[in-house]
Each structure stands twice: as C-alpha cells, then as structure tokens.
Amino acid sequence: MRKKIVAGNWKMNLDKSSSEHLVKEILESTQEKKDIQIVLSPPFIYLEQVVKDCVSRPDVLIAAQNCSAYDNGAFTGEVSTNMLKSIGVDYVIIGHSERRQFFSESNDVLMNKISLSLSNNLKVIFCCGEDINQREKDLHFEIIEDQLKSTVFKLSANDFSKIVIAYEPIWAIGTGKTATSDQAQEMHGFIRSLITNNYNKDISDNTTILYGGSCKPSNAKAIFSEDDIDGGLIGGASLKSADFTSIISSI
Ligand code: PGA
C-alpha cells in the first residue's frame, strides 16, 4: 500500500536557532506512526543538523529543496546529489514551480536532477502544477500530462516507483487560495489514471500523490480525506510547529 506523507518545505526561511527550535517542537509534538512519513525540507545549510536531530525518528525523513543538475566538479555554488546522500538526506524536491519560474529550470535540467538523485539512491518528490491562466482556459489536465510525459514518465517502471508526485497548482501556492478538495481530487485521480496508462495499475496504486498549495490546519482534513490524495507538501504552514503538527494529525 502506498505511503502517506506530510512534507514541510521551508523554502528560504528561518535562521539557525529558529530552525533548531522548529525541529525540536515538531519531534516533541508528534509520535512515530507506522503508516505516516513526515518529511522536513530545510535549506541546504541546515540539512546535516536536521538529519542528526531526527536520527532517532525513522518516520521523519529529510529532503533537500534542490540539487545540482551536474555530477561533480567545477560548478561554483552547486550541491551534488552525492553530497546530499553522504550526509544522510533521503529525498530531493525537484520541479517546484518556484525553481521552474525563477531559475528557468527546463524539463531537461529536471531530468538530469532526477537521474542523478536516483543513481545516488535519493528518492524524489516531483512537483507539477498549472498556472492560473492555464486553469482558466481549461488547459490544466493537458499541462499536467505534458509536465509528467516530458519528465518522470520517461523513467523505467523500477525508477518511477521511487518517485512521489506533488500536485501543486501554482495559483494556490502561497496565495491563501486552496484548490477545493473536489478540484484537487479530480486532478489526483487524473494523475493516477495517467500512471496506470503509462506503467500499470499496480504501480499507480502504489504511487504517493501529494497536494500542495495553501494547505493549512483548517483545510487539511477535507483535502486528505479524498481517495487519491496521500498527504501534502506544505510551505508557509510548515514554519509553525503548531500548524504543521495539526496538519500531520489531519491525515
Ligand atoms: P504553500 O507552499 O503551502 O505556502 O502554499 C506550498 C509549496 O510551495 O510547496
């Protein structure tokens, strides 16, 4: 059966002491549950410390927010998948709309990052999502299909089974506008049917598909209760331990 995951993407927020404090509070106010995975995704600079802080909690895994599209060598400022693996990171978030938009990451760049992550035994949280114009023109299904076909659907079945998909409508990220649970379920069901067509039902049934975009304590329960929604990728609300742990307990 597929895993339920609640992942906190801190983005470029928090200083060192607030990051340590947040981790401490999250660990204190949650208990290990077999079927739920908590994922914390701090900025690179705090990753190693957060890995160490969570070592006694096998249900809490750590994600990098990005990785280099290159293996190693003369790439000033970059962090390789091999380095991430060597400090105990478990996941890499790839394809987030902020990286596509502000750092011009193309499908080819995303594919390089995915391949390098998988070859270094890192799992991938792969984000997809349409913008408001595409949604208003009723192009959202087409856009998501295209984003998946140009990237993760090129993987072998074995490699695809290491991918978690996060559906994040761009118009809902950081805006306070959440997709309704019907809108989210409709897209998650569509993504699952695409996985069945591209691979098979077994792989589709076992793929975790997260929702992201203004998910908060007040709407998490309704969103997570939908059949094809297996948890969330949480931005703003993952920076406050009370909000994040309340979202975790909604699953
Ligand atoms: P948000 O961000 O929860 O602040 O909308 C979600 C994300 O970007 O992953």
JSON list of C-alpha atoms in Angstrom, two decimals, residues 12-127:
[
{"chain": "A", "resi": 12, "resn": "MET", "atom": "CA", "xyz": [14.38, 30.18, 2.09]},
{"chain": "A", "resi": 13, "resn": "ASN", "atom": "CA", "xyz": [13.14, 30.85, 5.62]},
{"chain": "A", "resi": 14, "resn": "LEU", "atom": "CA", "xyz": [14.38, 30.64, 9.24]},
{"chain": "A", "resi": 15, "resn": "ASP", "atom": "CA", "xyz": [17.75, 31.27, 10.83]},
{"chain": "A", "resi": 16, "resn": "LYS", "atom": "CA", "xyz": [19.75, 28.52, 12.54]},
{"chain": "A", "resi": 17, "resn": "SER", "atom": "CA", "xyz": [18.26, 28.81, 16.01]},
{"chain": "A", "resi": 18, "resn": "SER", "atom": "CA", "xyz": [14.67, 29.04, 14.77]},
{"chain": "A", "resi": 19, "resn": "SER", "atom": "CA", "xyz": [15.28, 26.04, 12.56]},
{"chain": "A", "resi": 20, "resn": "GLU", "atom": "CA", "xyz": [16.58, 24.01, 15.53]},
{"chain": "A", "resi": 21, "resn": "HIS", "atom": "CA", "xyz": [13.65, 25.14, 17.63]},
{"chain": "A", "resi": 22, "resn": "LEU", "atom": "CA", "xyz": [11.13, 24.15, 14.95]},
{"chain": "A", "resi": 23, "resn": "VAL", "atom": "CA", "xyz": [12.58, 20.65, 14.59]},
{"chain": "A", "resi": 24, "resn": "LYS", "atom": "CA", "xyz": [12.58, 20.17, 18.37]},
{"chain": "A", "resi": 25, "resn": "GLU", "atom": "CA", "xyz": [8.94, 21.20, 18.66]},
{"chain": "A", "resi": 26, "resn": "ILE", "atom": "CA", "xyz": [7.84, 19.01, 15.76]},
{"chain": "A", "resi": 27, "resn": "LEU", "atom": "CA", "xyz": [9.61, 15.98, 17.24]},
{"chain": "A", "resi": 28, "resn": "GLU", "atom": "CA", "xyz": [8.13, 16.63, 20.68]},
{"chain": "A", "resi": 29, "resn": "SER", "atom": "CA", "xyz": [4.58, 17.05, 19.45]},
{"chain": "A", "resi": 30, "resn": "THR", "atom": "CA", "xyz": [4.40, 14.08, 17.07]},
{"chain": "A", "resi": 31, "resn": "GLN", "atom": "CA", "xyz": [4.70, 10.38, 17.65]},
{"chain": "A", "resi": 32, "resn": "GLU", "atom": "CA", "xyz": [6.04, 7.75, 15.34]},
{"chain": "A", "resi": 33, "resn": "LYS", "atom": "CA", "xyz": [3.26, 6.18, 13.30]},
{"chain": "A", "resi": 34, "resn": "LYS", "atom": "CA", "xyz": [3.99, 3.27, 11.02]},
{"chain": "A", "resi": 35, "resn": "ASP", "atom": "CA", "xyz": [1.92, 4.37, 8.05]},
{"chain": "A", "resi": 36, "resn": "ILE", "atom": "CA", "xyz": [2.75, 8.10, 8.06]},
{"chain": "A", "resi": 37, "resn": "GLN", "atom": "CA", "xyz": [6.01, 9.60, 6.96]},
{"chain": "A", "resi": 38, "resn": "ILE", "atom": "CA", "xyz": [6.97, 13.13, 7.98]},
{"chain": "A", "resi": 39, "resn": "VAL", "atom": "CA", "xyz": [9.44, 14.86, 5.68]},
{"chain": "A", "resi": 40, "resn": "LEU", "atom": "CA", "xyz": [11.33, 18.02, 6.63]},
{"chain": "A", "resi": 41, "resn": "SER", "atom": "CA", "xyz": [12.95, 20.10, 3.91]},
{"chain": "A", "resi": 42, "resn": "PRO", "atom": "CA", "xyz": [15.17, 22.83, 5.38]},
{"chain": "A", "resi": 43, "resn": "PRO", "atom": "CA", "xyz": [17.61, 24.98, 3.37]},
{"chain": "A", "resi": 44, "resn": "PHE", "atom": "CA", "xyz": [20.87, 23.22, 2.42]},
{"chain": "A", "resi": 45, "resn": "ILE", "atom": "CA", "xyz": [22.84, 24.88, 5.19]},
{"chain": "A", "resi": 46, "resn": "TYR", "atom": "CA", "xyz": [20.78, 23.20, 7.96]},
{"chain": "A", "resi": 47, "resn": "LEU", "atom": "CA", "xyz": [20.34, 19.78, 6.34]},
{"chain": "A", "resi": 48, "resn": "GLU", "atom": "CA", "xyz": [23.10, 17.93, 8.15]},
{"chain": "A", "resi": 49, "resn": "GLN", "atom": "CA", "xyz": [21.99, 19.21, 11.56]},
{"chain": "A", "resi": 50, "resn": "VAL", "atom": "CA", "xyz": [18.36, 18.28, 10.90]},
{"chain": "A", "resi": 51, "resn": "VAL", "atom": "CA", "xyz": [19.43, 14.80, 9.75]},
{"chain": "A", "resi": 52, "resn": "LYS", "atom": "CA", "xyz": [21.25, 14.40, 13.08]},
{"chain": "A", "resi": 53, "resn": "ASP", "atom": "CA", "xyz": [18.38, 15.80, 15.13]},
{"chain": "A", "resi": 54, "resn": "CYS", "atom": "CA", "xyz": [15.92, 13.33, 13.57]},
{"chain": "A", "resi": 55, "resn": "VAL", "atom": "CA", "xyz": [18.11, 10.24, 13.74]},
{"chain": "A", "resi": 56, "resn": "SER", "atom": "CA", "xyz": [16.05, 8.60, 16.49]},
{"chain": "A", "resi": 57, "resn": "ARG", "atom": "CA", "xyz": [12.83, 9.01, 14.49]},
{"chain": "A", "resi": 58, "resn": "PRO", "atom": "CA", "xyz": [12.77, 6.67, 11.50]},
{"chain": "A", "resi": 59, "resn": "ASP", "atom": "CA", "xyz": [9.40, 8.11, 10.47]},
{"chain": "A", "resi": 60, "resn": "VAL", "atom": "CA", "xyz": [10.96, 11.56, 9.96]},
{"chain": "A", "resi": 61, "resn": "LEU", "atom": "CA", "xyz": [12.90, 11.79, 6.71]},
{"chain": "A", "resi": 62, "resn": "ILE", "atom": "CA", "xyz": [14.83, 14.70, 5.30]},
{"chain": "A", "resi": 63, "resn": "ALA", "atom": "CA", "xyz": [14.55, 16.32, 1.87]},
{"chain": "A", "resi": 64, "resn": "ALA", "atom": "CA", "xyz": [16.79, 18.78, 0.09]},
{"chain": "A", "resi": 65, "resn": "GLN", "atom": "CA", "xyz": [14.91, 21.54, -1.72]},
{"chain": "A", "resi": 66, "resn": "ASN", "atom": "CA", "xyz": [17.16, 21.28, -4.76]},
{"chain": "A", "resi": 67, "resn": "CYS", "atom": "CA", "xyz": [20.26, 19.59, -6.14]},
{"chain": "A", "resi": 68, "resn": "SER", "atom": "CA", "xyz": [22.72, 20.24, -8.90]},
{"chain": "A", "resi": 69, "resn": "ALA", "atom": "CA", "xyz": [21.98, 19.00, -12.42]},
{"chain": "A", "resi": 70, "resn": "TYR", "atom": "CA", "xyz": [25.70, 18.10, -12.61]},
{"chain": "A", "resi": 71, "resn": "ASP", "atom": "CA", "xyz": [27.51, 15.17, -11.10]},
{"chain": "A", "resi": 72, "resn": "ASN", "atom": "CA", "xyz": [30.57, 16.90, -9.60]},
{"chain": "A", "resi": 73, "resn": "GLY", "atom": "CA", "xyz": [33.41, 19.25, -10.48]},
{"chain": "A", "resi": 74, "resn": "ALA", "atom": "CA", "xyz": [33.83, 22.91, -11.32]},
{"chain": "A", "resi": 75, "resn": "PHE", "atom": "CA", "xyz": [30.29, 24.19, -10.73]},
{"chain": "A", "resi": 76, "resn": "THR", "atom": "CA", "xyz": [30.71, 27.01, -8.20]},
{"chain": "A", "resi": 77, "resn": "GLY", "atom": "CA", "xyz": [27.89, 27.24, -5.67]},
{"chain": "A", "resi": 78, "resn": "GLU", "atom": "CA", "xyz": [26.27, 23.93, -6.56]},
{"chain": "A", "resi": 79, "resn": "VAL", "atom": "CA", "xyz": [25.45, 20.99, -4.25]},
{"chain": "A", "resi": 80, "resn": "SER", "atom": "CA", "xyz": [25.57, 17.50, -5.75]},
{"chain": "A", "resi": 81, "resn": "THR", "atom": "CA", "xyz": [23.26, 14.56, -5.10]},
{"chain": "A", "resi": 82, "resn": "ASN", "atom": "CA", "xyz": [26.29, 12.59, -3.97]},
{"chain": "A", "resi": 83, "resn": "MET", "atom": "CA", "xyz": [26.99, 15.19, -1.25]},
{"chain": "A", "resi": 84, "resn": "LEU", "atom": "CA", "xyz": [23.36, 15.12, -0.13]},
{"chain": "A", "resi": 85, "resn": "LYS", "atom": "CA", "xyz": [23.41, 11.34, 0.12]},
{"chain": "A", "resi": 86, "resn": "SER", "atom": "CA", "xyz": [26.68, 11.41, 2.06]},
{"chain": "A", "resi": 87, "resn": "ILE", "atom": "CA", "xyz": [25.13, 13.48, 4.89]},
{"chain": "A", "resi": 88, "resn": "GLY", "atom": "CA", "xyz": [22.07, 11.25, 5.20]},
{"chain": "A", "resi": 89, "resn": "VAL", "atom": "CA", "xyz": [19.46, 13.10, 3.13]},
{"chain": "A", "resi": 90, "resn": "ASP", "atom": "CA", "xyz": [16.60, 10.88, 1.90]},
{"chain": "A", "resi": 91, "resn": "TYR", "atom": "CA", "xyz": [14.68, 12.93, -0.68]},
{"chain": "A", "resi": 92, "resn": "VAL", "atom": "CA", "xyz": [15.14, 15.77, -3.15]},
{"chain": "A", "resi": 93, "resn": "ILE", "atom": "CA", "xyz": [12.30, 18.08, -4.21]},
{"chain": "A", "resi": 94, "resn": "ILE", "atom": "CA", "xyz": [12.54, 18.54, -7.98]},
{"chain": "A", "resi": 95, "resn": "GLY", "atom": "CA", "xyz": [10.39, 20.57, -10.37]},
{"chain": "A", "resi": 96, "resn": "HIS", "atom": "CA", "xyz": [8.96, 23.01, -7.84]},
{"chain": "A", "resi": 97, "resn": "SER", "atom": "CA", "xyz": [7.24, 25.86, -9.71]},
{"chain": "A", "resi": 98, "resn": "GLU", "atom": "CA", "xyz": [9.47, 28.43, -7.98]},
{"chain": "A", "resi": 99, "resn": "ARG", "atom": "CA", "xyz": [12.54, 26.74, -9.45]},
{"chain": "A", "resi": 100, "resn": "ARG", "atom": "CA", "xyz": [10.93, 26.44, -12.88]},
{"chain": "A", "resi": 101, "resn": "GLN", "atom": "CA", "xyz": [9.87, 30.09, -12.77]},
{"chain": "A", "resi": 102, "resn": "PHE", "atom": "CA", "xyz": [12.70, 31.96, -11.01]},
{"chain": "A", "resi": 103, "resn": "PHE", "atom": "CA", "xyz": [15.61, 29.74, -12.03]},
{"chain": "A", "resi": 104, "resn": "SER", "atom": "CA", "xyz": [14.37, 28.79, -15.53]},
{"chain": "A", "resi": 105, "resn": "GLU", "atom": "CA", "xyz": [14.66, 25.07, -14.92]},
{"chain": "A", "resi": 106, "resn": "SER", "atom": "CA", "xyz": [13.70, 23.23, -18.10]},
{"chain": "A", "resi": 107, "resn": "ASN", "atom": "CA", "xyz": [12.48, 19.66, -18.42]},
{"chain": "A", "resi": 108, "resn": "ASP", "atom": "CA", "xyz": [15.99, 18.62, -19.49]},
{"chain": "A", "resi": 109, "resn": "VAL", "atom": "CA", "xyz": [17.50, 20.13, -16.35]},
{"chain": "A", "resi": 110, "resn": "LEU", "atom": "CA", "xyz": [14.82, 18.44, -14.23]},
{"chain": "A", "resi": 111, "resn": "MET", "atom": "CA", "xyz": [15.54, 15.09, -15.89]},
{"chain": "A", "resi": 112, "resn": "ASN", "atom": "CA", "xyz": [19.25, 15.41, -15.12]},
{"chain": "A", "resi": 113, "resn": "LYS", "atom": "CA", "xyz": [18.46, 16.15, -11.49]},
{"chain": "A", "resi": 114, "resn": "ILE", "atom": "CA", "xyz": [16.05, 13.21, -11.29]},
{"chain": "A", "resi": 115, "resn": "SER", "atom": "CA", "xyz": [18.55, 10.79, -12.85]},
{"chain": "A", "resi": 116, "resn": "LEU", "atom": "CA", "xyz": [21.39, 11.91, -10.58]},
{"chain": "A", "resi": 117, "resn": "SER", "atom": "CA", "xyz": [19.16, 11.69, -7.50]},
{"chain": "A", "resi": 118, "resn": "LEU", "atom": "CA", "xyz": [18.01, 8.17, -8.33]},
{"chain": "A", "resi": 119, "resn": "SER", "atom": "CA", "xyz": [21.51, 7.00, -9.15]},
{"chain": "A", "resi": 120, "resn": "ASN", "atom": "CA", "xyz": [22.61, 8.22, -5.71]},
{"chain": "A", "resi": 121, "resn": "ASN", "atom": "CA", "xyz": [19.71, 6.40, -4.03]},
{"chain": "A", "resi": 122, "resn": "LEU", "atom": "CA", "xyz": [17.79, 9.55, -3.19]},
{"chain": "A", "resi": 123, "resn": "LYS", "atom": "CA", "xyz": [14.04, 9.49, -3.60]},
{"chain": "A", "resi": 124, "resn": "VAL", "atom": "CA", "xyz": [12.37, 12.31, -5.49]},
{"chain": "A", "resi": 125, "resn": "ILE", "atom": "CA", "xyz": [9.35, 14.47, -4.72]},
{"chain": "A", "resi": 126, "resn": "PHE", "atom": "CA", "xyz": [8.44, 15.66, -8.20]},
{"chain": "A", "resi": 127, "resn": "CYS", "atom": "CA", "xyz": [6.21, 18.74, -8.41]}
]
